[in-house]
Amino acid sequence: MDDVDRKILSELQKDGRLTVTELAARVRLSLSPCHRRLRELEQSGVISGYRAILDASAVGLTFEALVFVTMRQEDRDTVAAFEQALTDIPQILQAQRLFGDPDYLLRVVTADLPAFQRLYDDKLSTLPGVQRLSSTLVMKHVVHERSLPL
């Protein structure tokens, strides 16, 4: 990856809807080389996809919590079952496995506190291998959906 690839990636992180023509102009390349580089970045997995970034509150998801999960047992089968179960819960926007205690950090959105309580009681607390859940509410996003520093 060279400086031109980094410029392409930087521009696409700012605006993923750029046409190849617009992208080529911004990175000062002709159309064909820009298109070839873009295709290589996509095929190699550097660019893993394109998506719209939505305003959660505009679609009725006004409640966000961070949930810390401590596992009772961490054998391979339990961890695999736990992680698979996370993928089936659409309110979990992000899930990271951590070193140390707690074992996982989940970023969760719901419509409101009662919806979060139902999710917590009905799904999160029943996940395989969970010993303890601890939650904290998100008051405000200070840095949100930041582009990768290239």
Short mmCIF file of C-alpha atoms in Angstrom, two decimals:
data_model
loop_
_atom_site.label_atom_id
_atom_site.label_comp_id
_atom_site.label_asym_id
_atom_site.label_seq_id
_atom_site.Cartn_x
_atom_site.Cartn_y
_atom_site.Cartn_z
CA MET A 1 0.00 0.00 0.00
CA ASP A 2 1.44 3.33 -1.03
CA ASP A 3 0.50 6.97 -0.50
CA VAL A 4 -1.97 6.95 -3.40
CA ASP A 5 -3.84 3.97 -1.91
CA ARG A 6 -3.95 5.79 1.41
CA LYS A 7 -5.38 8.89 -0.30
CA ILE A 8 -8.04 6.75 -1.97
CA LEU A 9 -8.96 5.17 1.37
CA SER A 10 -9.00 8.54 3.12
CA GLU A 11 -11.35 10.04 0.55
CA LEU A 12 -13.67 7.01 0.67
CA GLN A 13 -13.83 7.18 4.46
CA LYS A 14 -15.03 10.78 4.11
CA ASP A 15 -17.57 9.93 1.40
CA GLY A 16 -18.19 6.32 0.39
CA ARG A 17 -20.60 7.40 -2.34
CA LEU A 18 -17.98 9.06 -4.53
CA THR A 19 -18.01 7.97 -8.12
CA VAL A 20 -14.75 6.61 -9.48
CA THR A 21 -14.47 9.77 -11.58
CA GLU A 22 -14.82 12.00 -8.52
CA LEU A 23 -12.41 9.82 -6.56
CA ALA A 24 -9.81 9.91 -9.35
CA ALA A 25 -9.99 13.72 -9.45
CA ARG A 26 -9.58 14.03 -5.69
CA VAL A 27 -6.50 11.78 -5.59
CA ARG A 28 -5.11 13.19 -8.84
CA LEU A 29 -5.15 9.97 -10.85
CA SER A 30 -6.59 9.16 -14.23
CA LEU A 31 -9.76 7.09 -14.24
CA SER A 32 -8.35 3.67 -15.22
CA PRO A 33 -5.52 3.49 -12.64
CA CYS A 34 -7.86 4.76 -9.92
CA HIS A 35 -10.46 2.14 -10.79
CA ARG A 36 -7.81 -0.62 -10.84
CA ARG A 37 -6.46 0.44 -7.43
CA LEU A 38 -9.98 0.64 -6.00
CA ARG A 39 -10.80 -2.85 -7.25
CA GLU A 40 -7.53 -4.21 -5.75
CA LEU A 41 -8.32 -2.60 -2.39
CA GLU A 42 -11.76 -4.21 -2.43
CA GLN A 43 -10.55 -7.64 -3.57
CA SER A 44 -7.74 -7.74 -1.00
CA GLY A 45 -10.18 -6.97 1.81
CA VAL A 46 -8.72 -3.59 2.75
CA ILE A 47 -12.14 -2.18 1.83
CA SER A 48 -14.57 -4.60 3.41
CA GLY A 49 -17.78 -2.87 2.32
CA TYR A 50 -19.79 0.32 2.05
CA ARG A 51 -22.67 1.42 4.24
CA ALA A 52 -24.79 4.34 5.30
CA ILE A 53 -24.20 5.73 8.80
CA LEU A 54 -27.59 6.33 10.42
CA ASP A 55 -28.62 8.62 13.24
CA ALA A 56 -29.89 6.16 15.87
CA SER A 57 -32.24 8.66 17.49
CA ALA A 58 -33.80 9.51 14.12
CA VAL A 59 -34.90 5.86 13.78
CA GLY A 60 -36.19 5.61 17.35
CA LEU A 61 -33.13 4.09 19.05
CA THR A 62 -32.51 6.69 21.73
CA PHE A 63 -31.09 4.50 24.49
CA GLU A 64 -27.51 3.23 24.42
CA ALA A 65 -25.65 1.20 27.00
CA LEU A 66 -22.28 -0.45 27.35
CA VAL A 67 -22.59 -3.90 28.86
CA PHE A 68 -19.61 -5.60 30.46
CA VAL A 69 -19.79 -9.40 30.51
CA THR A 70 -17.86 -11.67 32.85
CA MET A 71 -17.95 -15.31 31.88
CA ARG A 72 -18.51 -18.16 34.35
CA GLN A 73 -16.57 -20.54 32.15
CA GLU A 74 -14.41 -19.88 29.13
CA ASP A 75 -13.93 -23.25 27.50
CA ARG A 76 -13.91 -23.25 23.69
CA ASP A 77 -17.47 -24.55 23.28
CA THR A 78 -18.97 -22.04 25.73
CA VAL A 79 -17.12 -19.11 24.17
CA ALA A 80 -18.19 -20.21 20.68
CA ALA A 81 -21.82 -20.59 21.79
CA PHE A 82 -21.75 -17.20 23.54
CA GLU A 83 -20.23 -15.43 20.54
CA GLN A 84 -22.66 -17.07 18.12
CA ALA A 85 -25.58 -16.05 20.31
CA LEU A 86 -24.37 -12.42 20.21
CA THR A 87 -24.64 -12.39 16.43
CA ASP A 88 -28.34 -13.22 16.73
CA ILE A 89 -29.17 -10.12 18.80
CA PRO A 90 -29.57 -7.13 16.45
CA GLN A 91 -29.50 -4.57 19.28
CA ILE A 92 -25.82 -5.40 19.85
CA LEU A 93 -23.95 -3.00 17.59
CA GLN A 94 -20.47 -4.02 18.68
CA ALA A 95 -19.00 -6.81 20.75
CA GLN A 96 -15.35 -7.05 21.74
CA ARG A 97 -13.59 -9.85 23.58
CA LEU A 98 -11.21 -8.35 26.13
CA PHE A 99 -8.12 -9.50 27.97
CA GLY A 100 -8.66 -9.58 31.73
CA ASP A 101 -11.88 -8.83 33.56
CA PRO A 102 -14.48 -8.25 32.20
CA ASP A 103 -14.31 -10.71 29.33
CA TYR A 104 -16.52 -8.85 26.82
CA LEU A 105 -17.75 -5.35 26.09
CA LEU A 106 -21.06 -4.97 24.24
CA ARG A 107 -22.43 -1.77 22.74
CA VAL A 108 -26.21 -2.01 22.79
CA VAL A 109 -28.98 0.25 21.48
CA THR A 110 -32.70 0.10 22.20
CA ALA A 111 -35.68 2.44 21.97
CA ASP A 112 -35.75 3.23 25.69
CA LEU A 113 -34.99 1.96 29.20
CA PRO A 114 -37.90 -0.52 29.34
CA ALA A 115 -36.77 -2.03 26.03
CA PHE A 116 -33.22 -2.32 27.39
CA GLN A 117 -34.51 -3.98 30.56
CA ARG A 118 -36.42 -6.56 28.48
CA LEU A 119 -33.34 -7.22 26.35
CA TYR A 120 -31.17 -7.50 29.45
CA ASP A 121 -33.55 -9.87 31.28
CA ASP A 122 -34.71 -11.97 28.33
CA LYS A 123 -31.59 -12.27 26.20
CA LEU A 124 -28.36 -10.91 27.66
CA SER A 125 -28.66 -12.57 31.07
CA THR A 126 -29.47 -15.91 29.44
CA LEU A 127 -26.46 -16.03 27.12
CA PRO A 128 -24.31 -19.17 27.44
CA GLY A 129 -21.61 -19.05 30.13
CA VAL A 130 -22.47 -15.63 31.57
CA GLN A 131 -21.62 -15.15 35.22
CA ARG A 132 -22.17 -11.41 35.59
CA LEU A 133 -23.40 -8.45 33.54
CA SER A 134 -22.62 -4.85 34.41
CA SER A 135 -24.02 -1.93 32.45
CA THR A 136 -23.34 1.73 32.12
CA LEU A 137 -25.42 4.21 30.16
CA VAL A 138 -24.01 6.31 27.34
CA MET A 139 -24.68 9.96 28.07
CA LYS A 140 -23.11 11.50 24.98
CA HIS A 141 -20.94 10.58 22.00
CA VAL A 142 -17.82 12.68 22.03
CA VAL A 143 -15.95 10.85 19.26
CA HIS A 144 -18.22 8.72 17.09
CA GLU A 145 -17.75 6.77 13.84
CA ARG A 146 -14.28 8.23 13.32
CA SER A 147 -12.33 7.32 10.20
CA LEU A 148 -9.17 5.27 10.60
CA PRO A 149 -6.05 7.47 10.85
CA LEU A 150 -4.20 6.96 7.59
#
